Coordinates of C-alpha atoms and ligand atoms in Angstrom, one line a residue:
M26 CA 0.0 0.0 0.0
I27 CA 1.2 3.5 -0.8
I28 CA 0.1 6.7 1.0
E29 CA 1.2 9.9 -0.7
V30 CA 2.3 13.0 1.3
Q31 CA 2.2 16.4 -0.4
A32 CA 4.7 18.7 1.0
E33 CA 7.5 20.8 -0.6
R34 CA 7.6 17.6 -2.8
T35 CA 5.2 14.7 -3.1
Y36 CA 6.6 11.4 -1.8
P37 CA 5.3 7.9 -1.1
V38 CA 5.0 6.2 2.2
I39 CA 5.3 2.6 1.2
I40 CA 3.7 0.3 3.7
D41 CA 3.8 -3.4 4.3
T42 CA 6.8 -4.3 2.3
A43 CA 10.2 -5.9 2.7
W44 CA 12.6 -2.9 3.3
K45 CA 15.6 -4.4 1.6
V46 CA 13.7 -5.1 -1.6
E47 CA 12.1 -1.6 -1.6
L48 CA 15.5 0.0 -0.9
S49 CA 17.2 -1.8 -3.7
K50 CA 14.7 -0.3 -6.1
L51 CA 15.4 3.2 -4.8
L52 CA 19.1 2.7 -5.2
V53 CA 18.9 2.0 -8.9
G54 CA 21.1 4.6 -10.8
R55 CA 22.7 5.9 -7.6
N56 CA 26.5 5.9 -7.2
K57 CA 26.7 6.1 -3.4
A58 CA 24.4 5.8 -0.4
A59 CA 25.0 6.3 3.3
I60 CA 23.0 4.4 5.8
I61 CA 22.7 6.2 9.1
V62 CA 21.9 3.8 11.9
S63 CA 22.4 3.7 15.6
E64 CA 25.4 1.7 16.9
K65 CA 22.9 -0.5 18.8
M66 CA 21.1 -1.5 15.6
Q67 CA 24.0 -1.7 13.3
A68 CA 24.1 -5.5 13.5
S69 CA 20.5 -5.8 12.1
I70 CA 21.4 -4.3 8.8
K71 CA 24.7 -6.0 8.1
D72 CA 23.4 -8.4 5.4
L73 CA 24.0 -7.1 2.0
I74 CA 21.4 -5.0 0.2
A75 CA 21.2 -6.0 -3.5
T76 CA 22.6 -2.9 -5.3
D77 CA 25.4 -1.8 -7.5
A78 CA 25.7 1.4 -5.5
E79 CA 28.5 1.8 -3.0
V80 CA 26.8 1.6 0.4
L81 CA 28.5 3.2 3.4
I82 CA 27.4 2.7 7.0
F83 CA 27.5 5.6 9.4
P84 CA 26.8 4.4 12.9
I85 CA 25.8 7.0 15.4
P86 CA 25.1 7.0 19.2
D87 CA 21.7 5.5 20.2
G88 CA 18.7 7.6 21.1
E89 CA 18.6 11.3 21.9
P90 CA 22.4 11.6 22.3
G91 CA 22.7 10.8 18.6
K92 CA 20.6 13.8 17.7
S93 CA 23.5 16.2 18.5
S94 CA 25.6 18.8 16.6
A95 CA 28.6 16.6 17.4
T96 CA 27.0 13.7 15.5
L97 CA 26.0 16.0 12.7
N98 CA 29.6 17.3 12.4
K99 CA 30.9 13.8 12.1
I100 CA 28.3 13.0 9.4
W101 CA 29.3 16.1 7.4
D102 CA 33.0 14.9 7.6
W103 CA 32.1 11.4 6.5
L104 CA 30.0 12.7 3.6
G105 CA 32.8 15.1 2.6
A106 CA 35.5 12.4 2.8
A107 CA 33.3 10.0 0.8
G108 CA 32.7 12.7 -1.8
F109 CA 28.9 12.8 -1.6
T110 CA 27.2 14.7 -4.4
R111 CA 23.6 15.8 -5.1
S112 CA 22.9 12.5 -6.9
D113 CA 23.8 10.4 -3.9
L114 CA 21.4 9.2 -1.2
I115 CA 21.1 9.2 2.6
I116 CA 19.2 6.4 4.2
A117 CA 18.0 6.6 7.8
I118 CA 17.2 3.3 9.5
G119 CA 16.0 3.6 13.1
G120 CA 13.6 5.3 15.5
G121 CA 12.6 8.9 15.4
A122 CA 16.0 10.0 16.8
V123 CA 17.8 8.6 13.7
T124 CA 15.3 9.8 11.1
D125 CA 15.3 13.3 12.6
L126 CA 19.1 13.5 12.6
A127 CA 19.6 11.9 9.2
G128 CA 16.9 14.1 7.6
F129 CA 18.6 17.2 8.9
A130 CA 22.0 15.9 7.6
A131 CA 20.4 15.5 4.2
A132 CA 18.8 18.9 4.4
S133 CA 22.1 20.6 5.1
W134 CA 24.5 18.7 2.9
L135 CA 24.9 20.6 -0.4
R136 CA 21.8 22.5 0.6
G137 CA 19.8 19.3 0.3
I138 CA 20.3 15.8 -1.0
D139 CA 17.8 13.0 -1.3
W140 CA 17.0 10.9 1.8
V141 CA 14.9 7.9 2.5
A142 CA 13.4 7.1 6.0
I143 CA 13.1 3.5 7.2
P144 CA 11.5 3.9 10.6
T145 CA 12.0 0.9 12.9
T146 CA 9.8 2.0 15.9
V147 CA 6.0 2.4 15.9
A148 CA 6.5 6.1 17.0
G149 CA 8.9 6.6 14.1
A150 CA 6.6 5.0 11.6
V151 CA 3.4 6.8 12.5
D152 CA 4.9 10.1 13.6
A153 CA 8.5 11.1 13.3
A154 CA 9.2 9.9 9.7
I155 CA 6.0 11.4 8.4
G156 CA 5.6 15.1 7.9
G157 CA 9.0 16.5 6.9
K158 CA 10.2 17.8 10.2
T159 CA 13.9 17.1 10.8
A160 CA 16.0 18.2 13.8
I161 CA 18.8 17.9 16.2
N162 CA 18.8 18.9 19.9
S163 CA 20.6 21.9 21.3
E164 CA 21.9 22.3 24.9
Y165 CA 19.0 24.7 25.3
G166 CA 16.3 22.2 24.4
K167 CA 15.0 19.4 22.1
N168 CA 14.6 19.9 18.4
L169 CA 15.7 23.5 18.4
I170 CA 17.8 23.2 15.3
G171 CA 16.1 21.8 12.2
A172 CA 14.4 22.2 8.9
F173 CA 11.3 21.2 7.1
Y174 CA 12.8 18.7 4.6
S175 CA 10.8 15.8 3.3
P176 CA 12.3 12.4 2.4
S177 CA 12.0 11.1 -1.2
A178 CA 10.3 8.0 0.3
V179 CA 9.4 6.4 3.6
I180 CA 9.5 2.6 3.8
I181 CA 7.4 0.9 6.5
D182 CA 8.3 -2.7 7.2
V183 CA 6.4 -3.7 10.3
S184 CA 8.6 -6.7 11.0
W185 CA 11.0 -4.2 12.5
F186 CA 8.5 -3.8 15.4
D187 CA 9.0 -7.5 16.5
S188 CA 12.1 -6.6 18.5
L189 CA 10.5 -3.6 20.3
S190 CA 9.6 -4.0 24.0
D191 CA 5.9 -4.1 24.8
R192 CA 6.5 -0.7 26.5
D193 CA 7.9 0.9 23.3
F194 CA 5.3 -0.7 21.2
A195 CA 2.5 0.7 23.4
A196 CA 4.1 4.1 23.6
G197 CA 4.1 4.3 19.8
L198 CA 0.4 3.3 19.8
A199 CA -0.4 6.3 21.9
E200 CA 0.1 8.4 18.7
V201 CA -2.2 5.9 16.8
V202 CA -4.9 6.4 19.5
K203 CA -4.4 10.2 19.1
A204 CA -4.9 9.9 15.3
G205 CA -8.1 8.0 16.1
F206 CA -9.6 10.7 18.4
I207 CA -8.7 13.6 16.1
S208 CA -9.7 12.0 12.8
D209 CA -10.5 8.3 12.5
A210 CA -13.2 6.5 14.6
K211 CA -12.2 3.2 12.9
I212 CA -8.8 3.2 14.7
L213 CA -10.6 3.4 18.0
Q214 CA -12.9 0.6 17.1
L215 CA -10.0 -1.6 16.0
I216 CA -7.9 -0.8 19.1
S217 CA -10.7 -0.7 21.7
D218 CA -10.7 -4.2 23.2
S219 CA -7.1 -5.1 22.2
K220 CA -4.6 -6.1 24.8
I221 CA -1.1 -5.2 23.7
L222 CA 0.0 -8.8 23.3
D223 CA -3.0 -9.8 21.1
L224 CA -2.4 -6.8 18.9
R225 CA 1.3 -7.4 18.5
S226 CA 0.7 -10.9 17.3
N227 CA -1.9 -9.8 14.7
R228 CA 0.2 -8.5 11.8
A229 CA -2.8 -7.5 9.7
A230 CA -4.2 -5.4 12.6
V231 CA -0.8 -3.7 13.2
I232 CA -0.6 -2.9 9.5
E233 CA -4.1 -1.5 9.4
L234 CA -3.6 0.6 12.5
V235 CA -0.2 2.0 11.4
S236 CA -1.6 2.7 7.9
R237 CA -4.6 4.5 9.2
A238 CA -2.5 6.6 11.6
I239 CA -0.1 7.5 8.8
A240 CA -3.1 8.4 6.5
V241 CA -4.3 10.8 9.2
K242 CA -0.9 12.5 9.6
A243 CA -0.3 12.5 5.8
E244 CA -3.6 14.2 5.2
I245 CA -3.1 16.9 7.9
V246 CA 0.5 17.7 6.8
S247 CA -0.4 17.7 3.2
S248 CA -2.9 20.4 3.8
D249 CA -0.7 22.4 6.2
F250 CA 3.0 21.5 5.7
K251 CA 4.6 24.3 7.8
E252 CA 2.8 23.8 11.1
N253 CA 0.2 26.4 11.1
F254 CA -3.4 26.1 12.3
G255 CA -4.3 22.9 10.6
R256 CA -1.2 20.9 11.7
E257 CA -1.8 21.9 15.3
V258 CA -4.5 19.2 15.7
L259 CA -1.7 16.7 15.8
N260 CA -0.9 18.2 19.2
Y261 CA -4.0 16.7 20.9
G262 CA -2.9 15.6 24.4
H263 CA 0.6 17.0 23.8
T264 CA 0.5 20.3 25.7
L265 CA 0.3 18.5 29.1
G266 CA 2.3 15.6 27.5
H267 CA 5.3 17.8 26.7
A268 CA 5.1 19.4 30.2
I269 CA 5.2 15.9 31.8
E270 CA 8.2 14.9 29.5
L271 CA 10.1 17.8 30.9
H272 CA 9.0 17.2 34.5
C273 CA 10.0 13.6 34.5
K274 CA 13.3 14.4 32.7
Y275 CA 12.4 12.1 29.8
D276 CA 12.1 9.1 32.2
L277 CA 8.7 8.3 30.5
R278 CA 8.4 7.7 26.8
H279 CA 6.9 10.5 24.7
G280 CA 3.9 8.3 23.9
E281 CA 3.4 7.6 27.6
C282 CA 3.3 11.4 28.4
V283 CA 0.9 11.9 25.5
S284 CA -1.3 9.2 26.9
I285 CA -1.5 11.0 30.3
G286 CA -2.1 14.2 28.3
M287 CA -5.1 12.6 26.5
A288 CA -6.5 11.3 29.7
F289 CA -6.3 14.8 31.1
M290 CA -8.0 16.2 28.0
A291 CA -10.8 13.7 28.4
Q292 CA -11.5 15.0 31.9
L293 CA -11.1 18.6 30.9
Q294 CA -13.5 18.3 27.9
L295 CA -16.0 16.4 30.0
S296 CA -16.0 19.1 32.7
L297 CA -16.5 21.7 30.0
G298 CA -19.4 19.8 28.5
L299 CA -17.5 19.3 25.2
I300 CA -17.7 15.5 25.2
S301 CA -19.9 12.9 26.7
S302 CA -19.0 10.8 29.7
E303 CA -18.9 7.8 27.4
L304 CA -16.3 9.4 25.1
A305 CA -14.2 10.5 28.1
Q306 CA -14.3 7.0 29.5
Q307 CA -13.4 5.6 26.0
H308 CA -10.1 7.6 26.3
I309 CA -9.2 6.1 29.6
D310 CA -10.3 2.5 28.7
I311 CA -8.4 2.4 25.4
L312 CA -5.2 3.8 26.9
K313 CA -5.3 1.6 30.0
N314 CA -6.1 -1.5 27.9
L315 CA -2.8 -0.9 26.0
G316 CA -1.0 -0.7 29.3
L317 CA -0.3 3.1 28.9
P318 CA -0.2 5.4 31.9
T319 CA -3.2 7.7 32.5
T320 CA -2.1 9.4 35.8
Y321 CA 0.8 11.5 37.0
K322 CA 2.1 13.0 40.2
R323 CA -0.4 15.4 41.9
Q324 CA 2.3 17.7 43.3
A325 CA 3.8 18.3 39.8
W326 CA 0.8 20.6 38.8
P327 CA 2.3 24.1 39.4
S328 CA 5.4 23.1 37.4
L329 CA 3.4 21.4 34.7
L330 CA 1.1 24.5 34.4
S331 CA 4.0 26.9 33.9
S332 CA 5.6 24.6 31.3
M333 CA 2.3 24.4 29.4
Y334 CA 2.3 28.2 29.1
L335 CA 5.8 27.9 27.6
D336 CA 5.0 25.1 25.2
K337 CA 5.9 26.2 21.7
K338 CA 2.5 25.4 20.4
S339 CA 0.9 27.7 22.9
R340 CA 1.8 30.9 21.1
G341 CA 3.3 33.5 23.4
K342 CA 1.6 33.9 26.7
T343 CA -1.6 32.3 25.9
L344 CA -2.3 28.7 26.7
R345 CA -3.9 27.0 23.8
L346 CA -5.1 23.4 23.8
V347 CA -6.4 21.3 20.9
T348 CA -9.8 19.9 21.9
I349 CA -12.3 17.5 20.3
K350 CA -16.1 17.9 20.4
G351 CA -16.6 14.3 19.2
I352 CA -14.4 11.8 17.4
G353 CA -12.8 13.6 14.5
I354 CA -14.2 17.0 15.3
T355 CA -11.3 19.2 16.5
D356 CA -11.3 22.6 18.0
R357 CA -9.1 24.9 20.1
L358 CA -9.5 26.1 23.6
E359 CA -7.7 29.3 24.6
N360 CA -6.8 30.4 28.2
P361 CA -9.1 28.1 30.0
D362 CA -9.8 28.9 33.7
E363 CA -6.9 27.6 35.8
K364 CA -9.3 26.2 38.4
I365 CA -11.0 24.1 35.7
L366 CA -7.6 22.9 34.5
L367 CA -6.6 21.9 38.0
A368 CA -9.9 20.1 38.7
A369 CA -9.3 18.1 35.5
Y370 CA -5.7 17.4 36.5
E371 CA -6.8 16.2 39.9
K372 CA -8.8 13.5 38.2
V373 CA -5.7 12.1 36.5
S374 CA -3.3 12.6 39.4
L375 CA -2.2 10.5 42.3
Ligands
NAD12 N1 10.1 14.8 13.2 C1 8.9 14.7 13.8 O1 7.9 15.1 13.4 C2 8.9 13.9 15.1 C3 7.7 13.5 15.6 C4 7.7 12.8 16.8 C5 8.9 12.4 17.4 N2 10.1 12.9 16.8 C6 11.4 12.5 17.5 O2 11.5 11.1 17.5 C7 12.3 10.7 18.6 C8 11.6 9.6 19.3 O3 11.5 8.5 18.4 P1 11.4 7.0 19.0 O4 10.3 6.9 20.0 O5 11.4 6.2 17.8 O6 12.7 6.9 19.8 P2 14.3 6.5 19.5 O7 14.6 6.8 18.1 O8 15.1 7.2 20.5 O9 14.3 5.0 19.7 C9 14.0 4.4 21.0 C10 14.9 3.2 21.2 O10 14.4 2.1 20.5 C11 15.5 1.5 19.8 N3 15.0 0.8 18.6 C12 14.7 1.4 17.5 N4 14.1 0.5 16.6 C13 14.1 -0.7 17.3 C14 13.7 -2.0 17.0 N5 13.1 -2.2 15.8 N6 13.8 -2.9 17.9 C15 14.4 -2.7 19.1 N7 14.8 -1.5 19.5 C16 14.7 -0.5 18.6 C17 16.5 2.6 19.6 O11 17.8 2.0 19.4 C18 16.4 3.4 20.9 O12 17.1 2.9 21.9 C19 12.5 11.9 19.4 O13 13.8 12.5 19.2 C20 11.5 12.9 18.9 O14 11.9 14.3 19.0 C21 10.1 13.6 15.7
ZN13 ZN1 3.8 13.1 19.6

């Protein structure tokens, strides 16, 4: 299956395929390609890819530490030493950290060379690799240095997910659940009664959920590539989620923080009369069923609230939350009463 994304260029997200076969096709006519992969996952790509191109492997530190200016410098040196030209290709194989870094390396080398994303985590497949945002971290914060720079193709091979822990698998599904609430009721139907282990063993269900979530993101970014009003809906559950990520010093996965953020939104929207108690309960039931957290520390509230005001999506000094009024019907809420926010938080805090 192919889902097209229209951004500064139109590119395919190729789903349910064998990544090596797909990659071989994309290498036809190329002289050189560089695979950027984390040191931890280097072993899983060592078998040869069928191609006449010269394939170089650039291993980088695993996870967030790999998304640094030091790594990027090293990659620029490697590309320079190998004589990479505009007709060569960068290939990112890994989670969101690798695709973010490799995409930015591709955006900056010779003012932009082609790159292909091969996400290996659920979060990477449904979120990081789709939408054209590339970045590295700065000492002053995550993702502060980056560019909008779309890949030429994204290859999704769900067999990568087999080696993920249940925790990482579920954390990625939080973004799938989000896509359900903001746009696709069928996702929620499919995921409703699924325990994580049953889901993982059902390849067809994983493919359907991942494809649907990608379709949701693809449609939103195609209509609003550069993160204006339309793209903001992808931030459902994320304003509190980002604040929790900061507060726990990234101890919890991004998807886990977003899960708590969506549980909070359920309570907030219920108290404002925006959604029914059934829909609020559906948030909690689905997230809990997947083993995702739906509560956080009560005493963290003052710090969470001030981070929410600083969240980049909150535009200046206003606090702006993406809301739903029903499944797939999104809206925005500006500067809600802090007493109402606290009351909703108390329902999801321990
Ligand atoms: N560009 C965007 O629009 C966007 C959107 C969301 C998130 N992101 C970024 O994505 C990153 C998070 O991505 P992530 O959740 O994929 O984390 P990650 O890339 O840090 O990977 C998490 C861990 O999983 C391991 N891993 C990767 N694939 C594996 C596999 N198949 N089997 C076993 N282990 C595997 C990695 O080695 C790593 O240790 C963050 O840096 C975030 O800022 C970007
Ligand atoms: Zn997210």
